[in-house]
Amino acid sequence: MHLTALQNENTPLYAATSIIMEESSNYEKQARKRSKTTLLKQLPIDRLMDLKVDFAFKQLFGNEKNKEIMIVFLNAILQKTGRNPIKDITFLNIEAGGEFVDDKQSRLDLLVTTEDKEQIHVEIQFTNKYDMVKRSIYYWAGVYRSPLRKSMSYKELQTVISINILNFNLFNDTEKFHTTYHLYEDEEKFKLTDVMEFHFIEMTKLIKAWKEGKLDPWNDVLARWLLMLGMIDRRNEQIYEDIFHELEEIAMKDESLKKAFGSWEELSMSPEEYFAYESRLKRIFDEEAAQREAELRLREAEKKAVERGLEEGREEGRKEGRAEGREEGRKEGRKEGKKEGKREGRIEGREKGREEGQFEEKLNTAKRLLEADMDIEFIRNVTGLPAEQIMELR
């Protein structure tokens, strides 16, 4: 029937047969494509949580049922420094004491111990609001010394590895998205100890490398896992479907990656978990907006203080110039008095106005942030006021 429809007096039989075979071949390809298993069974890509948000990351990787995923992920990171592959981990209590008075939000993201008694601390930061290097060292020190008890030997302290996954650029000295750090002798560069190791992973540099075609997730296990973290970008409202399709192909041969996508989809489908995730994301964006507004207010206050100081200085200069001019003579007095008066007036007026204006605006900013129930440390970072003064304001 189809053959007859295709043929006419100008169409040879073999040509019609060729068309039928070609259409049949295309149909089979389309059928195979439709029947191919996809990673996401029920959710569209844009409904997935952004795993760079600490809540989503901890719910996926810090879950006991996903222990195997966490082990594969950690091994992909630690292979760079030549450490032995991890075979098993135990999740530890991640609650930590506050760094400062009233700081209840200071806590570790993920902390595990391996079968070799090494402790691995994983921290994921969506916003660049801390001194990440010093923060990482501070947390490392706390984890390193925490097991030490009375009558214990220092030899019993075990290796602590700190892994920092950052949703921003941190180091301007390199384009590498994964850098590692140890203690070395300054000249001969031999390692002092193996108990301290730091990893910094900058996700923005990773995405840049992907766009430039510098990543090979088929042969680089770490690249495929980090691309999974970078696939959803809620800050820029960006969904990298090209990354998804690449990982979809790889997951057909990588069971761990396939399982991770399944758990990710399941997590994103939970109404309770998704509500908590969106609440956390909103809090992050609100904190960023508050900090940005405070910075803009301080900048505007400084500008106004400078302008006010200059005007006061000019006025004082005019007054002093006129007074000195009357004493020494109109011509010479006006010339010398204006010069001296303006110089002193500008200096004194500028300094006085800037200091008073900046301090007043800092107090006002601190009051507004306290009314917004912000943490003492966050307010201290934004305004530069001492913690004790902020406590008195509160």
mmCIF file of C-alpha atoms in Angstrom, residues 85-243:
data_model
loop_
_atom_site.group_PDB
_atom_site.id
_atom_site.type_symbol
_atom_site.label_atom_id
_atom_site.label_comp_id
_atom_site.label_asym_id
_atom_site.label_seq_id
_atom_site.Cartn_x
_atom_site.Cartn_y
_atom_site.Cartn_z
ATOM 1 C CA PRO A 85 40.585 5.197 48.498
ATOM 2 C CA ILE A 86 37.942 5.388 51.223
ATOM 3 C CA LYS A 87 35.985 2.181 51.716
ATOM 4 C CA ASP A 88 33.624 3.233 54.481
ATOM 5 C CA ILE A 89 32.632 6.365 56.403
ATOM 6 C CA THR A 90 30.686 7.258 59.507
ATOM 7 C CA PHE A 91 28.693 10.483 59.679
ATOM 8 C CA LEU A 92 29.544 12.516 62.765
ATOM 9 C CA ASN A 93 27.596 15.157 64.683
ATOM 10 C CA ILE A 94 27.819 18.320 62.612
ATOM 11 C CA GLU A 95 26.558 20.743 65.257
ATOM 12 C CA ALA A 96 29.311 23.051 66.445
ATOM 13 C CA GLY A 97 29.464 25.830 68.995
ATOM 14 C CA GLY A 98 29.104 29.408 67.807
ATOM 15 C CA GLU A 99 32.187 31.365 66.871
ATOM 16 C CA PHE A 100 30.886 34.434 68.706
ATOM 17 C CA VAL A 101 28.314 35.366 71.327
ATOM 18 C CA ASP A 102 24.763 34.692 70.077
ATOM 19 C CA ASP A 103 26.060 33.053 66.879
ATOM 20 C CA LYS A 104 23.708 30.073 66.637
ATOM 21 C CA GLN A 105 24.175 29.539 62.895
ATOM 22 C CA SER A 106 27.825 28.452 63.120
ATOM 23 C CA ARG A 107 27.946 24.750 62.333
ATOM 24 C CA LEU A 108 29.765 22.291 60.142
ATOM 25 C CA ASP A 109 28.035 21.238 56.924
ATOM 26 C CA LEU A 110 29.272 17.626 56.772
ATOM 27 C CA LEU A 111 31.765 15.772 58.923
ATOM 28 C CA VAL A 112 32.692 12.125 58.419
ATOM 29 C CA THR A 113 35.359 9.775 59.684
ATOM 30 C CA THR A 114 36.869 7.035 57.551
ATOM 31 C CA GLU A 115 37.839 3.482 58.408
ATOM 32 C CA ASP A 116 41.422 4.802 58.778
ATOM 33 C CA LYS A 117 40.195 7.296 61.431
ATOM 34 C CA GLU A 118 40.754 10.278 59.156
ATOM 35 C CA GLN A 119 38.190 13.032 59.557
ATOM 36 C CA ILE A 120 36.856 14.864 56.522
ATOM 37 C CA HIS A 121 35.006 18.153 56.867
ATOM 38 C CA VAL A 122 33.008 19.285 53.833
ATOM 39 C CA GLU A 123 31.835 22.908 53.758
ATOM 40 C CA ILE A 124 29.701 24.349 50.937
ATOM 41 C CA GLN A 125 29.291 28.119 50.638
ATOM 42 C CA PHE A 126 26.742 29.767 48.364
ATOM 43 C CA THR A 127 27.757 33.345 49.234
ATOM 44 C CA ASN A 128 31.165 34.953 49.682
ATOM 45 C CA LYS A 129 30.460 36.606 53.036
ATOM 46 C CA TYR A 130 33.303 35.184 55.131
ATOM 47 C CA ASP A 131 37.074 35.127 54.990
ATOM 48 C CA MET A 132 36.948 31.581 53.648
ATOM 49 C CA VAL A 133 40.632 30.765 54.135
ATOM 50 C CA LYS A 134 40.671 31.757 57.801
ATOM 51 C CA ARG A 135 37.221 30.235 58.338
ATOM 52 C CA SER A 136 38.423 26.922 56.916
ATOM 53 C CA ILE A 137 41.536 26.930 59.123
ATOM 54 C CA TYR A 138 39.406 27.797 62.155
ATOM 55 C CA TYR A 139 37.055 24.870 61.558
ATOM 56 C CA TRP A 140 39.977 22.563 60.773
ATOM 57 C CA ALA A 141 41.588 23.425 64.118
ATOM 58 C CA GLY A 142 38.360 22.720 65.982
ATOM 59 C CA VAL A 143 37.877 19.319 64.365
ATOM 60 C CA TYR A 144 41.569 18.423 64.821
ATOM 61 C CA ARG A 145 41.711 19.144 68.533
ATOM 62 C CA SER A 146 38.199 18.008 69.483
ATOM 63 C CA PRO A 147 39.099 14.304 70.057
ATOM 64 C CA LEU A 148 41.935 15.211 72.464
ATOM 65 C CA ARG A 149 41.045 14.277 76.013
ATOM 66 C CA LYS A 150 42.898 14.256 79.313
ATOM 67 C CA SER A 151 45.803 11.774 79.396
ATOM 68 C CA MET A 152 45.725 11.380 75.606
ATOM 69 C CA SER A 153 48.905 11.686 73.567
ATOM 70 C CA TYR A 154 49.244 14.162 70.705
ATOM 71 C CA LYS A 155 50.215 11.186 68.572
ATOM 72 C CA GLU A 156 46.613 10.019 68.843
ATOM 73 C CA LEU A 157 45.334 13.064 66.933
ATOM 74 C CA GLN A 158 44.329 12.009 63.432
ATOM 75 C CA THR A 159 44.417 13.610 59.993
ATOM 76 C CA VAL A 160 41.734 16.192 59.247
ATOM 77 C CA ILE A 161 40.933 17.035 55.636
ATOM 78 C CA SER A 162 38.954 20.188 54.885
ATOM 79 C CA ILE A 163 36.997 20.364 51.594
ATOM 80 C CA ASN A 164 35.467 23.723 50.658
ATOM 81 C CA ILE A 165 33.026 23.911 47.739
ATOM 82 C CA LEU A 166 32.468 27.549 46.813
ATOM 83 C CA ASN A 167 29.840 29.117 44.570
ATOM 84 C CA PHE A 168 32.176 32.043 43.809
ATOM 85 C CA ASN A 169 35.770 32.822 42.826
ATOM 86 C CA LEU A 170 38.221 32.946 45.723
ATOM 87 C CA PHE A 171 41.750 32.894 44.301
ATOM 88 C CA ASN A 172 42.796 35.364 41.611
ATOM 89 C CA ASP A 173 46.212 33.745 41.171
ATOM 90 C CA THR A 174 44.957 30.690 39.276
ATOM 91 C CA GLU A 175 42.320 29.557 36.793
ATOM 92 C CA LYS A 176 42.260 26.035 38.294
ATOM 93 C CA PHE A 177 38.898 25.191 39.834
ATOM 94 C CA HIS A 178 40.389 22.649 42.289
ATOM 95 C CA THR A 179 43.404 23.632 44.390
ATOM 96 C CA THR A 180 44.960 21.779 47.362
ATOM 97 C CA TYR A 181 47.153 22.985 50.226
ATOM 98 C CA HIS A 182 49.519 21.468 52.822
ATOM 99 C CA LEU A 183 52.340 22.677 55.096
ATOM 100 C CA TYR A 184 55.728 22.661 53.322
ATOM 101 C CA GLU A 185 59.269 23.781 54.090
ATOM 102 C CA ASP A 186 59.811 27.159 52.450
ATOM 103 C CA GLU A 187 62.921 26.405 50.377
ATOM 104 C CA GLU A 188 63.106 22.668 49.802
ATOM 105 C CA LYS A 189 59.325 22.207 49.710
ATOM 106 C CA PHE A 190 59.162 18.938 51.637
ATOM 107 C CA LYS A 191 55.932 18.337 53.546
ATOM 108 C CA LEU A 192 55.928 19.062 57.272
ATOM 109 C CA THR A 193 52.970 16.816 58.149
ATOM 110 C CA ASP A 194 50.207 14.806 56.565
ATOM 111 C CA VAL A 195 47.582 15.649 59.208
ATOM 112 C CA MET A 196 46.557 18.906 57.509
ATOM 113 C CA GLU A 197 45.030 19.084 54.027
ATOM 114 C CA PHE A 198 42.800 21.718 52.439
ATOM 115 C CA HIS A 199 40.811 21.516 49.218
ATOM 116 C CA PHE A 200 39.136 24.527 47.602
ATOM 117 C CA ILE A 201 36.746 23.959 44.687
ATOM 118 C CA GLU A 202 35.503 27.075 42.885
ATOM 119 C CA MET A 203 32.327 26.246 40.967
ATOM 120 C CA THR A 204 32.335 29.379 38.801
ATOM 121 C CA LYS A 205 35.733 28.402 37.417
ATOM 122 C CA LEU A 206 34.471 24.871 36.817
ATOM 123 C CA ILE A 207 31.561 26.124 34.684
ATOM 124 C CA LYS A 208 33.933 28.420 32.809
ATOM 125 C CA ALA A 209 36.196 25.445 32.042
ATOM 126 C CA TRP A 210 33.158 23.475 30.828
ATOM 127 C CA LYS A 211 32.089 26.256 28.490
ATOM 128 C CA GLU A 212 35.622 26.417 27.094
ATOM 129 C CA GLY A 213 35.629 22.670 26.412
ATOM 130 C CA LYS A 214 38.391 21.923 28.922
ATOM 131 C CA LEU A 215 36.558 19.213 30.907
ATOM 132 C CA ASP A 216 36.241 15.523 30.093
ATOM 133 C CA PRO A 217 33.607 14.045 32.433
ATOM 134 C CA TRP A 218 33.813 10.700 30.616
ATOM 135 C CA ASN A 219 37.348 10.112 31.897
ATOM 136 C CA ASP A 220 37.445 12.469 34.883
ATOM 137 C CA VAL A 221 35.239 11.217 37.722
ATOM 138 C CA LEU A 222 35.565 14.424 39.744
ATOM 139 C CA ALA A 223 34.536 16.535 36.741
ATOM 140 C CA ARG A 224 31.277 14.620 36.309
ATOM 141 C CA TRP A 225 30.326 14.943 39.997
ATOM 142 C CA LEU A 226 31.161 18.637 40.133
ATOM 143 C CA LEU A 227 29.238 19.245 36.910
ATOM 144 C CA MET A 228 26.279 17.629 38.631
ATOM 145 C CA LEU A 229 26.597 20.237 41.410
ATOM 146 C CA GLY A 230 26.907 23.052 38.881
ATOM 147 C CA MET A 231 24.083 21.944 36.559
ATOM 148 C CA ILE A 232 21.425 24.008 38.386
ATOM 149 C CA ASP A 233 22.327 27.655 39.047
ATOM 150 C CA ARG A 234 19.564 29.348 41.050
ATOM 151 C CA ARG A 235 21.464 32.588 41.562
ATOM 152 C CA ASN A 236 21.602 33.283 37.824
ATOM 153 C CA GLU A 237 18.423 31.325 36.986
ATOM 154 C CA GLN A 238 20.475 29.143 34.663
ATOM 155 C CA ILE A 239 19.842 25.466 33.825
ATOM 156 C CA TYR A 240 22.673 23.761 31.919
ATOM 157 C CA GLU A 241 20.796 21.218 29.845
ATOM 158 C CA ASP A 242 23.966 20.387 27.883
ATOM 159 C CA ILE A 243 25.574 19.228 31.129
#
